[in-house]
Amino acid sequence: MLDSAVIEVRAGNGGHGIVSFIREALLPRGGPGGGDGGHGGDIVLIADAEINTLTKFHWQPHFIAKNGGRGDGHHRNGQKAESIEVTVPLGTEVWLWVDGEDKELIGDLSTPGQRMIVAEGGRGGWGNAHFVSSTHQEPLLAEAGGEGEIRRVRLNLKLLADVGLIGMPNAGKSSILTAISAARPKVANYPFTTLEPVLGVVEHGPQAFVAVDIPGLIEGAHTGIGLGDEFLKHVQRTRVLVHVVDGSEDDVPGRIKAINDEITQFDLELSKKPQILAINKLDLDEVSVLIDEIKDSLDDVGGLHSETHFVSAATHDGLDDLKTSMFHLLRSTYDQGEPVPEVPAQEIPVLRPNIRKSTEVVVREGKGVFRIVHQKAVRLARGSNLETWEARVQYHRRLEQLKVTKALKNAGADVGDTVLVGDWEFDWE
Ligand SMILES: Nc1nc2c(ncn2[C@@H]2O[C@H](COP(=O)(O)OP(=O)(O)OP(=O)(O)O)[C@@H](O)[C@H]2O)c(=O)[nH]1
Ligand SMILES: [Mg+2]
């Protein structure tokens, strides 16, 4: 049932900025007019409640976005590459996958419509128009586009429950889940035995669905009384509710109403979910002799429930029918295309994995050989023609401004040493 897929996402590189001049009377070369490169395409994951599995990723595990366009003369900027949007099931976790194992949880797509930029496109490089300064009216520098992020991630679909078991403490919710699935939640004769939601896979012929057993609810739960409403959120995403009632208790209708009031006050949508009433402990005489009376009394409850079953978790009486009802009701919600809860997209923040990037500026590659790895400095070197001394003078000024010169000195660079950056090589002066 657990669904998982490793995919590789490659965002597009940013387009290069260019060096170009527009004819102007007072400047020999003209005014700088090199446009910027366009942003590389992002890869965006979008949570979609209509998708239920990650199967498609087993067939298509690679996603590659386009590069941004190159800048052009006359301040024309390169085209921004389109993002690639990839829909994933609601409830998908995104793990950074390194050396064949999960390294870090970088996203959890748990709101319908939620977006996550899983690989960010490179920034477009600046054209020379950005590099005018009082000393350089004719900038000869431009930036290469930034590299798009490339990463492997593992998508993990959290097991979401189709059916939620709700009811007062001690009603027998955990006993019922135990009887209909392989799950083994703790069962005991005192309230609040279940402290955490428990999932169980319920088989129905060749098919299966997932049920969740949550801690018991009491009056005032929606305000935090008892174990409170914290666990109701686990049934918010289910499609069908089974409301379990201990038939041997006094005032069965009153108890049912109390729970229905709680869920209505917690979330009106929850009260609209199809609900099956399961009157439990039918094996006890006080229940079996009172079946008709209980049935009659349910007329006063008014109904969130669509059907009622008398069952016994102890003897398994009635559980097959209950299971079949759960299954049919569940299927009907799919047939009706139950509306997906709508959340306006702009209200959901877009997730961005916060993975720390290297902040190194200079690395020593050997005796008297240093490499500049400062991102901006490298982009500038890759985007510019540093063959002319004029361009080199401008580049060195930038290195000073970016504090790369200082870092080189700190790293021990001396006159006559070799400094590498991108594909360029200089003698350090
Ligand atoms: N006689 C009888 N006892 C039952 C039946 N179902 C559950 N019980 C008993 O009722 C008690 C409570 O059962 P649980 O399944 O723990 O109830 P729960 O609703 O999960 O309770 P909480 O987790 O506390 O909310 C236990 O002592 C069970 O053995 C049943 O069908 N017949
Ligand atoms: Mg329980």
Short mmCIF file of N, CA and C in Angstrom, two decimals, residues 90-224:
data_model
loop_
_atom_site.label_atom_id
_atom_site.label_comp_id
_atom_site.label_asym_id
_atom_site.label_seq_id
_atom_site.Cartn_x
_atom_site.Cartn_y
_atom_site.Cartn_z
N LEU A 90 -2.22 14.15 -3.40
CA LEU A 90 -2.28 14.86 -2.14
C LEU A 90 -1.70 13.94 -1.06
N GLY A 91 -0.86 14.49 -0.19
CA GLY A 91 -0.26 13.66 0.85
C GLY A 91 1.10 13.11 0.45
N THR A 92 1.71 13.71 -0.58
CA THR A 92 3.03 13.25 -1.01
C THR A 92 4.13 13.98 -0.23
N GLU A 93 5.01 13.19 0.32
CA GLU A 93 6.21 13.77 0.96
C GLU A 93 7.34 13.76 -0.05
N VAL A 94 8.22 14.76 0.06
CA VAL A 94 9.35 14.83 -0.86
C VAL A 94 10.64 14.73 -0.05
N TRP A 95 11.39 13.69 -0.33
CA TRP A 95 12.66 13.45 0.38
C TRP A 95 13.83 13.66 -0.57
N LEU A 96 14.84 14.36 -0.08
CA LEU A 96 16.07 14.48 -0.85
C LEU A 96 16.73 13.10 -0.84
N TRP A 97 17.05 12.61 -2.03
CA TRP A 97 17.55 11.24 -2.17
C TRP A 97 19.01 11.28 -2.55
N VAL A 98 19.88 10.86 -1.65
CA VAL A 98 21.32 10.94 -1.90
C VAL A 98 21.95 9.59 -1.59
N ASP A 99 22.74 9.10 -2.54
CA ASP A 99 23.42 7.81 -2.37
C ASP A 99 22.45 6.70 -1.99
N GLY A 100 21.32 6.68 -2.64
CA GLY A 100 20.38 5.59 -2.44
C GLY A 100 19.64 5.60 -1.12
N GLU A 101 19.62 6.76 -0.44
CA GLU A 101 18.80 6.81 0.76
C GLU A 101 18.23 8.19 1.03
N ASP A 102 17.22 8.22 1.88
CA ASP A 102 16.60 9.49 2.23
C ASP A 102 17.58 10.32 3.03
N LYS A 103 17.77 11.58 2.59
CA LYS A 103 18.68 12.42 3.35
C LYS A 103 17.91 13.41 4.21
N GLU A 104 16.85 13.97 3.64
CA GLU A 104 16.16 15.02 4.36
C GLU A 104 14.77 15.21 3.77
N LEU A 105 13.79 15.43 4.65
CA LEU A 105 12.44 15.73 4.17
C LEU A 105 12.42 17.18 3.72
N ILE A 106 12.16 17.43 2.45
CA ILE A 106 12.22 18.82 1.98
C ILE A 106 10.85 19.37 1.62
N GLY A 107 9.83 18.54 1.69
CA GLY A 107 8.50 19.07 1.39
C GLY A 107 7.42 18.07 1.74
N ASP A 108 6.23 18.61 2.01
CA ASP A 108 5.10 17.76 2.36
C ASP A 108 3.88 18.42 1.72
N LEU A 109 3.40 17.80 0.65
CA LEU A 109 2.32 18.43 -0.12
C LEU A 109 0.98 17.94 0.42
N SER A 110 0.50 18.63 1.43
CA SER A 110 -0.68 18.11 2.13
C SER A 110 -1.90 19.00 1.99
N THR A 111 -1.79 20.07 1.20
CA THR A 111 -2.96 20.92 0.96
C THR A 111 -3.29 20.84 -0.53
N PRO A 112 -4.56 20.65 -0.88
CA PRO A 112 -4.88 20.56 -2.32
C PRO A 112 -4.40 21.83 -3.02
N GLY A 113 -3.73 21.65 -4.13
CA GLY A 113 -3.26 22.80 -4.90
C GLY A 113 -1.91 23.33 -4.44
N GLN A 114 -1.39 22.77 -3.36
CA GLN A 114 -0.09 23.23 -2.85
C GLN A 114 1.00 23.04 -3.90
N ARG A 115 1.87 24.04 -4.02
CA ARG A 115 2.94 23.97 -5.01
C ARG A 115 4.30 23.95 -4.32
N MET A 116 5.20 23.21 -4.90
CA MET A 116 6.55 23.18 -4.36
C MET A 116 7.54 23.26 -5.52
N ILE A 117 8.44 24.25 -5.45
CA ILE A 117 9.50 24.33 -6.46
C ILE A 117 10.58 23.34 -6.05
N VAL A 118 10.58 22.20 -6.68
CA VAL A 118 11.48 21.13 -6.24
C VAL A 118 12.86 21.31 -6.86
N ALA A 119 12.93 21.98 -8.01
CA ALA A 119 14.23 22.34 -8.59
C ALA A 119 14.04 23.72 -9.22
N GLU A 120 14.86 24.66 -8.79
CA GLU A 120 14.68 26.04 -9.24
C GLU A 120 15.56 26.33 -10.44
N GLY A 121 14.96 26.97 -11.41
CA GLY A 121 15.70 27.34 -12.62
C GLY A 121 16.77 28.36 -12.29
N GLY A 122 17.85 28.37 -13.09
CA GLY A 122 18.92 29.35 -12.87
C GLY A 122 18.45 30.75 -13.23
N ARG A 123 19.01 31.71 -12.53
CA ARG A 123 18.68 33.11 -12.81
C ARG A 123 19.29 33.50 -14.15
N GLY A 124 18.60 34.36 -14.87
CA GLY A 124 19.17 34.86 -16.12
C GLY A 124 20.38 35.73 -15.81
N GLY A 125 21.43 35.62 -16.61
CA GLY A 125 22.62 36.45 -16.38
C GLY A 125 22.35 37.89 -16.77
N TRP A 126 23.03 38.81 -16.13
CA TRP A 126 22.84 40.21 -16.47
C TRP A 126 23.64 40.59 -17.72
N GLY A 127 23.03 41.39 -18.54
CA GLY A 127 23.74 41.94 -19.69
C GLY A 127 24.62 43.10 -19.23
N ASN A 128 25.45 43.59 -20.14
CA ASN A 128 26.42 44.61 -19.72
C ASN A 128 25.77 45.92 -19.30
N ALA A 129 24.49 46.12 -19.67
CA ALA A 129 23.82 47.36 -19.28
C ALA A 129 23.79 47.50 -17.76
N HIS A 130 23.85 46.37 -17.02
CA HIS A 130 23.82 46.43 -15.57
C HIS A 130 25.15 46.85 -14.96
N PHE A 131 26.20 46.84 -15.78
CA PHE A 131 27.52 47.01 -15.17
C PHE A 131 28.15 48.38 -15.42
N VAL A 132 27.30 49.34 -15.73
CA VAL A 132 27.82 50.70 -15.90
C VAL A 132 28.19 51.23 -14.53
N SER A 133 29.29 51.91 -14.46
CA SER A 133 29.63 52.60 -13.21
C SER A 133 30.30 53.89 -13.59
N SER A 134 30.56 54.74 -12.59
CA SER A 134 31.15 56.05 -12.93
C SER A 134 32.50 55.86 -13.62
N THR A 135 33.20 54.79 -13.27
CA THR A 135 34.51 54.58 -13.89
C THR A 135 34.41 53.77 -15.18
N HIS A 136 33.33 53.00 -15.32
CA HIS A 136 33.20 52.19 -16.54
C HIS A 136 31.92 52.52 -17.27
N GLN A 137 32.01 53.50 -18.16
CA GLN A 137 30.86 53.87 -18.97
C GLN A 137 30.61 52.82 -20.06
N GLU A 138 31.66 52.07 -20.34
CA GLU A 138 31.55 51.07 -21.41
C GLU A 138 31.83 49.69 -20.86
N PRO A 139 30.89 49.18 -20.10
CA PRO A 139 31.14 47.89 -19.43
C PRO A 139 31.30 46.75 -20.44
N LEU A 140 32.33 45.95 -20.21
CA LEU A 140 32.62 44.83 -21.10
C LEU A 140 32.29 43.50 -20.43
N LEU A 141 31.56 43.61 -19.32
CA LEU A 141 31.23 42.39 -18.57
C LEU A 141 29.76 42.03 -18.72
N ALA A 142 29.52 40.75 -18.75
CA ALA A 142 28.14 40.24 -18.72
C ALA A 142 28.18 38.94 -17.96
N GLU A 143 27.03 38.53 -17.45
CA GLU A 143 27.01 37.29 -16.66
C GLU A 143 26.47 36.11 -17.47
N ALA A 144 27.04 34.96 -17.20
CA ALA A 144 26.43 33.73 -17.71
C ALA A 144 25.19 33.46 -16.87
N GLY A 145 24.25 32.71 -17.40
CA GLY A 145 23.06 32.37 -16.61
C GLY A 145 23.43 31.43 -15.49
N GLY A 146 22.65 31.48 -14.39
CA GLY A 146 22.89 30.56 -13.28
C GLY A 146 22.48 29.14 -13.67
N GLU A 147 23.09 28.17 -13.01
CA GLU A 147 22.74 26.78 -13.33
C GLU A 147 21.43 26.39 -12.67
N GLY A 148 20.62 25.66 -13.39
CA GLY A 148 19.37 25.15 -12.81
C GLY A 148 19.69 24.06 -11.80
N GLU A 149 18.86 23.93 -10.80
CA GLU A 149 19.11 22.89 -9.79
C GLU A 149 18.82 21.51 -10.38
N ILE A 150 19.63 20.58 -9.99
CA ILE A 150 19.43 19.19 -10.41
C ILE A 150 19.39 18.38 -9.13
N ARG A 151 18.35 17.63 -8.92
CA ARG A 151 18.38 16.76 -7.74
C ARG A 151 17.54 15.52 -7.95
N ARG A 152 17.85 14.55 -7.11
CA ARG A 152 17.03 13.35 -7.10
C ARG A 152 16.21 13.40 -5.82
N VAL A 153 14.96 13.11 -5.96
CA VAL A 153 14.10 13.11 -4.77
C VAL A 153 13.27 11.85 -4.76
N ARG A 154 12.90 11.45 -3.56
CA ARG A 154 12.00 10.31 -3.44
C ARG A 154 10.63 10.84 -3.03
N LEU A 155 9.64 10.51 -3.84
CA LEU A 155 8.28 10.89 -3.50
C LEU A 155 7.72 9.76 -2.66
N ASN A 156 7.07 10.11 -1.58
CA ASN A 156 6.52 9.10 -0.70
C ASN A 156 5.08 9.45 -0.41
N LEU A 157 4.19 8.56 -0.80
CA LEU A 157 2.77 8.83 -0.56
C LEU A 157 2.40 8.31 0.81
N LYS A 158 1.99 9.24 1.66
CA LYS A 158 1.58 8.81 2.99
C LYS A 158 0.27 8.05 2.85
N LEU A 159 0.14 7.04 3.65
CA LEU A 159 -1.07 6.24 3.60
C LEU A 159 -2.21 7.10 4.14
N LEU A 160 -3.14 7.42 3.29
CA LEU A 160 -4.27 8.21 3.75
C LEU A 160 -5.47 7.29 3.93
N ALA A 161 -6.23 7.56 4.95
CA ALA A 161 -7.36 6.67 5.22
C ALA A 161 -8.57 7.05 4.39
N ASP A 162 -9.31 6.03 3.96
CA ASP A 162 -10.55 6.25 3.22
C ASP A 162 -11.73 6.37 4.17
N VAL A 163 -11.65 5.62 5.27
CA VAL A 163 -12.77 5.53 6.20
C VAL A 163 -12.28 5.89 7.60
N GLY A 164 -13.02 6.73 8.30
CA GLY A 164 -12.64 7.11 9.66
C GLY A 164 -13.60 6.51 10.69
N LEU A 165 -13.04 5.91 11.72
CA LEU A 165 -13.88 5.37 12.81
C LEU A 165 -13.92 6.42 13.92
N ILE A 166 -15.12 6.90 14.21
CA ILE A 166 -15.24 7.91 15.26
C ILE A 166 -16.23 7.42 16.32
N GLY A 167 -16.21 8.03 17.49
CA GLY A 167 -17.17 7.67 18.52
C GLY A 167 -16.62 7.96 19.90
N MET A 168 -17.46 7.70 20.90
CA MET A 168 -17.06 7.98 22.28
C MET A 168 -15.99 6.97 22.72
N PRO A 169 -15.26 7.31 23.78
CA PRO A 169 -14.29 6.36 24.31
C PRO A 169 -15.00 5.06 24.71
N ASN A 170 -14.32 3.95 24.55
CA ASN A 170 -14.84 2.65 24.99
C ASN A 170 -15.96 2.09 24.12
N ALA A 171 -16.29 2.75 23.03
CA ALA A 171 -17.40 2.28 22.19
C ALA A 171 -17.02 0.99 21.46
N GLY A 172 -15.72 0.79 21.26
CA GLY A 172 -15.28 -0.42 20.57
C GLY A 172 -14.70 -0.14 19.20
N LYS A 173 -14.23 1.08 18.96
CA LYS A 173 -13.67 1.45 17.66
C LYS A 173 -12.44 0.59 17.34
N SER A 174 -11.55 0.51 18.33
CA SER A 174 -10.31 -0.25 18.09
C SER A 174 -10.63 -1.74 17.95
N SER A 175 -11.64 -2.20 18.70
CA SER A 175 -12.02 -3.61 18.59
C SER A 175 -12.53 -3.91 17.19
N ILE A 176 -13.28 -2.98 16.62
CA ILE A 176 -13.82 -3.18 15.27
C ILE A 176 -12.68 -3.17 14.25
N LEU A 177 -11.75 -2.23 14.38
CA LEU A 177 -10.62 -2.19 13.43
C LEU A 177 -9.81 -3.49 13.52
N THR A 178 -9.64 -3.98 14.74
CA THR A 178 -8.92 -5.24 14.93
C THR A 178 -9.65 -6.39 14.23
N ALA A 179 -10.98 -6.37 14.31
CA ALA A 179 -11.76 -7.46 13.73
C ALA A 179 -11.79 -7.42 12.21
N ILE A 180 -11.68 -6.24 11.62
CA ILE A 180 -11.82 -6.17 10.15
C ILE A 180 -10.50 -5.96 9.42
N SER A 181 -9.40 -5.78 10.15
CA SER A 181 -8.12 -5.58 9.47
C SER A 181 -7.02 -6.29 10.24
N ALA A 182 -5.81 -6.18 9.72
CA ALA A 182 -4.68 -6.82 10.41
C ALA A 182 -4.07 -5.88 11.45
N ALA A 183 -4.63 -4.67 11.55
CA ALA A 183 -4.09 -3.71 12.54
C ALA A 183 -4.38 -4.23 13.94
N ARG A 184 -3.50 -3.89 14.87
CA ARG A 184 -3.69 -4.36 16.25
C ARG A 184 -3.59 -3.19 17.23
N PRO A 185 -4.56 -2.28 17.15
CA PRO A 185 -4.54 -1.19 18.13
C PRO A 185 -4.84 -1.75 19.51
N LYS A 186 -4.40 -1.05 20.52
CA LYS A 186 -4.66 -1.51 21.89
C LYS A 186 -6.16 -1.42 22.20
N VAL A 187 -6.66 -2.46 22.84
CA VAL A 187 -8.07 -2.51 23.23
C VAL A 187 -8.12 -2.70 24.73
N ALA A 188 -8.91 -1.89 25.44
CA ALA A 188 -9.02 -2.11 26.88
C ALA A 188 -10.31 -1.49 27.40
N ASN A 189 -10.69 -1.97 28.57
CA ASN A 189 -11.97 -1.56 29.12
C ASN A 189 -11.86 -0.26 29.91
N TYR A 190 -11.25 0.72 29.36
CA TYR A 190 -11.27 2.04 29.98
C TYR A 190 -11.21 3.08 28.88
N PRO A 191 -11.72 4.28 29.17
CA PRO A 191 -11.74 5.31 28.12
C PRO A 191 -10.33 5.77 27.76
N PHE A 192 -10.19 6.27 26.57
CA PHE A 192 -8.93 6.82 26.06
C PHE A 192 -7.81 5.77 26.04
N THR A 193 -8.16 4.59 25.57
CA THR A 193 -7.14 3.57 25.38
C THR A 193 -6.29 3.95 24.17
N THR A 194 -6.96 4.38 23.14
CA THR A 194 -6.24 4.77 21.93
C THR A 194 -5.77 6.21 22.07
N LEU A 195 -4.48 6.40 21.95
CA LEU A 195 -3.93 7.76 22.12
C LEU A 195 -3.44 8.35 20.80
N GLU A 196 -3.29 7.51 19.81
CA GLU A 196 -2.77 7.94 18.51
C GLU A 196 -3.61 7.27 17.44
N PRO A 197 -3.80 7.91 16.30
CA PRO A 197 -4.55 7.27 15.22
C PRO A 197 -3.83 5.99 14.76
N VAL A 198 -4.61 4.98 14.42
CA VAL A 198 -4.05 3.72 13.93
C VAL A 198 -4.71 3.41 12.59
N LEU A 199 -3.88 3.06 11.62
CA LEU A 199 -4.41 2.73 10.30
C LEU A 199 -4.49 1.23 10.11
N GLY A 200 -5.52 0.79 9.40
CA GLY A 200 -5.62 -0.63 9.08
C GLY A 200 -6.12 -0.78 7.65
N VAL A 201 -5.57 -1.77 6.95
CA VAL A 201 -6.02 -2.05 5.59
C VAL A 201 -7.15 -3.07 5.67
N VAL A 202 -8.31 -2.70 5.15
CA VAL A 202 -9.47 -3.59 5.21
C VAL A 202 -9.65 -4.22 3.83
N GLU A 203 -9.60 -5.55 3.78
CA GLU A 203 -9.76 -6.21 2.49
C GLU A 203 -11.23 -6.49 2.24
N HIS A 204 -11.62 -6.26 1.00
CA HIS A 204 -12.99 -6.55 0.61
C HIS A 204 -12.92 -7.22 -0.73
N GLY A 205 -13.02 -8.57 -0.72
CA GLY A 205 -12.80 -9.31 -1.96
C GLY A 205 -11.41 -8.98 -2.47
N PRO A 206 -11.31 -8.73 -3.77
CA PRO A 206 -9.98 -8.43 -4.31
C PRO A 206 -9.55 -6.99 -4.04
N GLN A 207 -10.44 -6.19 -3.49
CA GLN A 207 -10.09 -4.80 -3.27
C GLN A 207 -9.80 -4.51 -1.80
N ALA A 208 -9.32 -3.33 -1.56
CA ALA A 208 -8.98 -2.98 -0.18
C ALA A 208 -9.15 -1.49 0.03
N PHE A 209 -9.38 -1.13 1.24
CA PHE A 209 -9.39 0.30 1.57
C PHE A 209 -8.75 0.46 2.94
N VAL A 210 -8.48 1.71 3.30
CA VAL A 210 -7.77 1.97 4.54
C VAL A 210 -8.71 2.64 5.54
N ALA A 211 -8.76 2.09 6.75
CA ALA A 211 -9.58 2.70 7.79
C ALA A 211 -8.66 3.25 8.89
N VAL A 212 -9.09 4.32 9.52
CA VAL A 212 -8.30 4.89 10.61
C VAL A 212 -9.15 4.93 11.88
N ASP A 213 -8.53 4.48 12.96
CA ASP A 213 -9.16 4.47 14.28
C ASP A 213 -8.55 5.63 15.05
N ILE A 214 -9.40 6.53 15.54
CA ILE A 214 -8.84 7.67 16.27
C ILE A 214 -9.26 7.61 17.73
N PRO A 215 -8.58 8.35 18.61
CA PRO A 215 -8.96 8.37 20.01
C PRO A 215 -10.41 8.81 20.19
N GLY A 216 -11.01 8.37 21.28
CA GLY A 216 -12.42 8.67 21.54
C GLY A 216 -12.69 10.15 21.69
N LEU A 217 -13.89 10.53 21.31
CA LEU A 217 -14.31 11.93 21.41
C LEU A 217 -15.32 12.05 22.54
N ILE A 218 -15.33 13.18 23.23
CA ILE A 218 -16.38 13.42 24.23
C ILE A 218 -16.94 14.81 24.01
N GLU A 219 -18.01 15.10 24.72
CA GLU A 219 -18.62 16.41 24.56
C GLU A 219 -17.58 17.50 24.86
N GLY A 220 -17.51 18.46 24.01
CA GLY A 220 -16.54 19.54 24.21
C GLY A 220 -15.20 19.26 23.55
N ALA A 221 -15.11 18.12 22.87
CA ALA A 221 -13.83 17.77 22.22
C ALA A 221 -13.36 18.88 21.29
N HIS A 222 -14.31 19.51 20.59
CA HIS A 222 -13.89 20.53 19.61
C HIS A 222 -13.28 21.75 20.30
N THR A 223 -13.50 21.88 21.62
CA THR A 223 -12.84 22.98 22.34
C THR A 223 -11.59 22.48 23.06
N GLY A 224 -11.27 21.20 22.83
CA GLY A 224 -10.03 20.69 23.41
C GLY A 224 -10.24 19.80 24.63
#
